[in-house]
PDB file of C-alpha atoms in Angstrom:
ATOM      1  CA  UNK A  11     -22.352   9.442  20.713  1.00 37.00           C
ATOM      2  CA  UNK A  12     -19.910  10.849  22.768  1.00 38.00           C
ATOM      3  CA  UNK A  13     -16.914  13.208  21.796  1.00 40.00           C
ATOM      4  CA  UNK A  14     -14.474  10.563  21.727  1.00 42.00           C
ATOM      5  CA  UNK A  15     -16.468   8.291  20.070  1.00 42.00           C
ATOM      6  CA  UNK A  16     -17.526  10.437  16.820  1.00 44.00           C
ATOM      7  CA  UNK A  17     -14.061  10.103  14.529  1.00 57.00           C
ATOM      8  CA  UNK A  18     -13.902   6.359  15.528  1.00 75.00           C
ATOM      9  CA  UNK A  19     -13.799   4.457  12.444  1.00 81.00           C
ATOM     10  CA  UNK A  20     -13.095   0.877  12.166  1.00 89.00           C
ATOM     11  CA  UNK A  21     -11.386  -0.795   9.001  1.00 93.00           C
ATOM     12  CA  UNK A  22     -14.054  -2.767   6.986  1.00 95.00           C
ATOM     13  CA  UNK A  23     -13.928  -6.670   6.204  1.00 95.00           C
ATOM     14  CA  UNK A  24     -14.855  -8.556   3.647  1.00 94.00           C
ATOM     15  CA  UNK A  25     -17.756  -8.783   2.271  1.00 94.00           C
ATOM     16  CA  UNK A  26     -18.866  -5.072   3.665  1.00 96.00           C
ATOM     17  CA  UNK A  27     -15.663  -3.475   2.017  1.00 97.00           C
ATOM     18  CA  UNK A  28     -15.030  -1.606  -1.146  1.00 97.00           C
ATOM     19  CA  UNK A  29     -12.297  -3.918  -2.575  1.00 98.00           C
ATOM     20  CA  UNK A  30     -11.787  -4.553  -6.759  1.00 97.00           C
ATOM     21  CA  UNK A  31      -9.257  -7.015  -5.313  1.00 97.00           C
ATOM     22  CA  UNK A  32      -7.786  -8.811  -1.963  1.00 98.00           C
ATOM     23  CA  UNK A  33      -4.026  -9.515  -1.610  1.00 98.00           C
ATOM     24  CA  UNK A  34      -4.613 -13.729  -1.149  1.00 97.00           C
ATOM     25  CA  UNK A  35      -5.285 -12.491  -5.286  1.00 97.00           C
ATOM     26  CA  UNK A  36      -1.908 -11.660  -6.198  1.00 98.00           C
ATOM     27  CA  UNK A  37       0.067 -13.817  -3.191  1.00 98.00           C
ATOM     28  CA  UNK A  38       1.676 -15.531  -6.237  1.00 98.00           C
ATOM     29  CA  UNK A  39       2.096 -12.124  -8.719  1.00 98.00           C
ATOM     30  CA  UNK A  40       5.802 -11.812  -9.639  1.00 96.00           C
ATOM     31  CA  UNK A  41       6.919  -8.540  -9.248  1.00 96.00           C
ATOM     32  CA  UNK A  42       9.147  -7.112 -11.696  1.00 92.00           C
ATOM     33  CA  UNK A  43      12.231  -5.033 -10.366  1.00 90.00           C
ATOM     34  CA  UNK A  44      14.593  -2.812 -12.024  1.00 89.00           C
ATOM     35  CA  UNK A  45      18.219  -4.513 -11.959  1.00 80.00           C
ATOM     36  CA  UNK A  46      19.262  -8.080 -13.770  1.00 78.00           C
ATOM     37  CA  UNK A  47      21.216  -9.037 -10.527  1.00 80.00           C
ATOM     38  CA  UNK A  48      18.493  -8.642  -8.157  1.00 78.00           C
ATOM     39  CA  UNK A  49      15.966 -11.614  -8.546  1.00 85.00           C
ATOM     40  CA  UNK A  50      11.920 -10.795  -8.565  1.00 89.00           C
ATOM     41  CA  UNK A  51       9.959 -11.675  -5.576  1.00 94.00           C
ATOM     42  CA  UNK A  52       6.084 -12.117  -5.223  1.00 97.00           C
ATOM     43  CA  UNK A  53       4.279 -10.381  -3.689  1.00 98.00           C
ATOM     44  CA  UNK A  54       3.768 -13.187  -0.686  1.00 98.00           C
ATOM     45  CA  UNK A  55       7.455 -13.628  -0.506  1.00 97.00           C
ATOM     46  CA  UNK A  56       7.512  -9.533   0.247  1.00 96.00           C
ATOM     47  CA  UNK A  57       4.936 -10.002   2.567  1.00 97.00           C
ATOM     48  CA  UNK A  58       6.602 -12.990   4.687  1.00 97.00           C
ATOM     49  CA  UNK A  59       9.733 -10.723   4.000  1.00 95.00           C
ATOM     50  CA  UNK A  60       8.073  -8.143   6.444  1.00 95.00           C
ATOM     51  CA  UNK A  61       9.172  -5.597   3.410  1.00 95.00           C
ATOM     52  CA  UNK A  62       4.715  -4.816   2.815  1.00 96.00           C
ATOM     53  CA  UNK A  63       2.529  -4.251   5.534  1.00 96.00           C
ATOM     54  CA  UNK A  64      -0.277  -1.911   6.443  1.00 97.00           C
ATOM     55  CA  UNK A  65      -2.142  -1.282   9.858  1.00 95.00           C
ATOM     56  CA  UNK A  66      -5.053   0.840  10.784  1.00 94.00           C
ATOM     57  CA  UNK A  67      -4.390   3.937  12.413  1.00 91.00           C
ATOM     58  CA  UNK A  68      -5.637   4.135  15.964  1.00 80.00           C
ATOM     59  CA  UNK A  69      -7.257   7.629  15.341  1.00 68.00           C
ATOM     60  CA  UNK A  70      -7.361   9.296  12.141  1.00 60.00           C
ATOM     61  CA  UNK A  71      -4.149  11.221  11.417  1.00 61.00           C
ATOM     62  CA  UNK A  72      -5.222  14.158   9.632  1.00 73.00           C
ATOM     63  CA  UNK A  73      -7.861  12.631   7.706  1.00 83.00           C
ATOM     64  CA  UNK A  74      -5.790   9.083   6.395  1.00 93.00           C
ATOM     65  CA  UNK A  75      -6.967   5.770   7.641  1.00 93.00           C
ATOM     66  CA  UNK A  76      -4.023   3.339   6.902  1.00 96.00           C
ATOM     67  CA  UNK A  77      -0.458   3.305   7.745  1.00 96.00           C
ATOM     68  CA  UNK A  78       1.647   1.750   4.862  1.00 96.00           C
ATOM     69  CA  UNK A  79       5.151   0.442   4.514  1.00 95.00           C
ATOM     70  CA  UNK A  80       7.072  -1.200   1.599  1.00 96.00           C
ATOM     71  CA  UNK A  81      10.405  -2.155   3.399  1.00 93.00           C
ATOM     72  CA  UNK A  82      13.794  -2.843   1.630  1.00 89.00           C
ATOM     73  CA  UNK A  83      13.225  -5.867  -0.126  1.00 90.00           C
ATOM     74  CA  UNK A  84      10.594  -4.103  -2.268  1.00 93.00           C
ATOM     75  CA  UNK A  85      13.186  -1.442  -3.043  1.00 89.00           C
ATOM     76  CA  UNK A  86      14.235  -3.141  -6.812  1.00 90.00           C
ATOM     77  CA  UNK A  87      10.643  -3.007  -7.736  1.00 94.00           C
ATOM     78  CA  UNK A  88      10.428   0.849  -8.137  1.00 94.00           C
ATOM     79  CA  UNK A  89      12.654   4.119  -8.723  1.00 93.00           C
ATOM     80  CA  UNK A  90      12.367   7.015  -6.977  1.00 89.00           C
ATOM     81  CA  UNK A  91      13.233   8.650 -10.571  1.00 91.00           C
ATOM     82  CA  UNK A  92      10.668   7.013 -12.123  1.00 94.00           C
ATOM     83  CA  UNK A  93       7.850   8.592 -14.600  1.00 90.00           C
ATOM     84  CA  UNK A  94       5.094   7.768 -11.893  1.00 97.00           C
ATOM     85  CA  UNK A  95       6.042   7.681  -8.127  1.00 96.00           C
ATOM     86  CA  UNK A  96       5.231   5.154  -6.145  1.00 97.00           C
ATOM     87  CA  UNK A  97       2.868   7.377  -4.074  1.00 97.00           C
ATOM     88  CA  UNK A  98       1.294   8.413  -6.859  1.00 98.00           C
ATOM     89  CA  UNK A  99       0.656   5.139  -8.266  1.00 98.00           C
ATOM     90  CA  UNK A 100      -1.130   3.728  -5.242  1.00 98.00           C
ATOM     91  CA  UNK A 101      -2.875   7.036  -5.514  1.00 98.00           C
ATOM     92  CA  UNK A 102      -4.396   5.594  -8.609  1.00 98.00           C
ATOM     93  CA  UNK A 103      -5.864   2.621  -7.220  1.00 98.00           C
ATOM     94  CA  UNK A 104      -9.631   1.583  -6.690  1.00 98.00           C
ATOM     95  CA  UNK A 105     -10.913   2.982  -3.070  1.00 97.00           C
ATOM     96  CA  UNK A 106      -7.713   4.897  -2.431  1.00 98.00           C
ATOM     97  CA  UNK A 107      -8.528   8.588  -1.994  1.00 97.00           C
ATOM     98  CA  UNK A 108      -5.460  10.180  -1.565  1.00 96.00           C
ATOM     99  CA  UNK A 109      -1.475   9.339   0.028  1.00 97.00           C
ATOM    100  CA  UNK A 110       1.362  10.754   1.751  1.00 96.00           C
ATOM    101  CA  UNK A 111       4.833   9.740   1.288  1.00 94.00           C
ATOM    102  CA  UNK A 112       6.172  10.137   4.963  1.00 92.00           C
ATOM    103  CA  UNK A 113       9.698   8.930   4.525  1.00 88.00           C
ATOM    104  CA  UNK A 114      11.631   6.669   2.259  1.00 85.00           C
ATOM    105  CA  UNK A 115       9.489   3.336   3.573  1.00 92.00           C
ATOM    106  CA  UNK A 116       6.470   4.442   5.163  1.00 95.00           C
ATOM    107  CA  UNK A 117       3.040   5.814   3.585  1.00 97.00           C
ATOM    108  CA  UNK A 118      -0.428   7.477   5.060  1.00 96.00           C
ATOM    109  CA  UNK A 119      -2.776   5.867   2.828  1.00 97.00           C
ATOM    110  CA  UNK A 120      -6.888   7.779   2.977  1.00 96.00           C
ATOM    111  CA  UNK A 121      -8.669   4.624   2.081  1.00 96.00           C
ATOM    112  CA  UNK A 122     -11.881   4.466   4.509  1.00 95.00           C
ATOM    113  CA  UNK A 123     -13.834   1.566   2.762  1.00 96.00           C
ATOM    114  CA  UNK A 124     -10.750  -0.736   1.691  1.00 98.00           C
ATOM    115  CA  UNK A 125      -9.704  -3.453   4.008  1.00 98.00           C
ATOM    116  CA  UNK A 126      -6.460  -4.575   4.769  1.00 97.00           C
ATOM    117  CA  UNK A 127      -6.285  -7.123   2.407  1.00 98.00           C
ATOM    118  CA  UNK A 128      -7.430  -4.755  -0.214  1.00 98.00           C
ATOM    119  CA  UNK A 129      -4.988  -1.690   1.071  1.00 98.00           C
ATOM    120  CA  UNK A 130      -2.251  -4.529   0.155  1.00 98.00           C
ATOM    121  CA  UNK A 131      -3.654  -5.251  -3.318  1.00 98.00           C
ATOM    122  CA  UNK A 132      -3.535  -1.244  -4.195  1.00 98.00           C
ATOM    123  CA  UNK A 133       0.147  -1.670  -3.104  1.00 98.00           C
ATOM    124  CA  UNK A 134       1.047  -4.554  -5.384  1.00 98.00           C
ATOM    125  CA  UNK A 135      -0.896  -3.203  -8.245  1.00 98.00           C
ATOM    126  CA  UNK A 136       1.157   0.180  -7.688  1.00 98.00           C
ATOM    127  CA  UNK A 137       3.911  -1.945  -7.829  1.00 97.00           C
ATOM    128  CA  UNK A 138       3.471  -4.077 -10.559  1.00 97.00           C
ATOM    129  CA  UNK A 139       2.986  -1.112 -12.621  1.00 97.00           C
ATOM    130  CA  UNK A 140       6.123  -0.424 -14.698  1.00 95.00           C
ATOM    131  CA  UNK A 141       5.616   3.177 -14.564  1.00 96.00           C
ATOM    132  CA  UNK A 142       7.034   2.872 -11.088  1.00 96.00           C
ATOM    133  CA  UNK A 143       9.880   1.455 -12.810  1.00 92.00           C
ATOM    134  CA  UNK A 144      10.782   4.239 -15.816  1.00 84.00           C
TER     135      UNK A 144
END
């Protein structure tokens, strides 16, 4: 193994990842938001909406695996007030080890044996959870 090769680590699949859950679960979950006048989405809609996504980082950036973003859309579904933050909250989730809020719509997410799919499940789950919303 050569130098460059040793913190290579490449995003698991299904079936050889860690995942309670995978989004194509919840494509149809409703998500709740916080305002009467701004109508629920689910989570597919947010996803088409470009407002959830996640990528593997190229190289590990000090120690996190996934690069995470809930975009504008996603905005009514949780207050940055709230009794849990929305960092915390995926925190919480099966396989996720530990996150970093970078800015207002983008997240470092440690979560070496989650897949995509699953990385995007933690999300909604975080999400649907009214905490977020309190």
């Amino acid at each position: 193994m050569g130098p460059f090769t040793r913190n290579r680590w490449k995003p698991p699949a299904p079936p050889h990842c860690s995942c309670p859950e995978h989004f194509e679960q919840l494509r149809d979950l409703e998500l709740p938001t916080l305002f009467d006048d701004i109508e629920s989405m689910t989570a597919g809609e947010l996803l088409a909406a470009q407002a959830l996504g996640v990528e593997p980082l190229p190289a590990k950036k000090n120690d996190f695996h996934w690069a995470l973003w809930v975009g504008d859309e996603a905005r009514g579904c949780y207050d940055d007030d709230s009794e849990l933050q929305l960092d915390a909250s995926i925190g919480l989730r099966p396989g996720v080890e530990r996150v970093e809020w970078r800015d207002r719509e983008e997240f470092l997410v440690d979560a070496p044996t989650l897949c995509r799919d699953g990385v995007l499940a933690a999300v909604v789950r975080a999400l649907e959870d009214p905490r977020v919303r309190r």
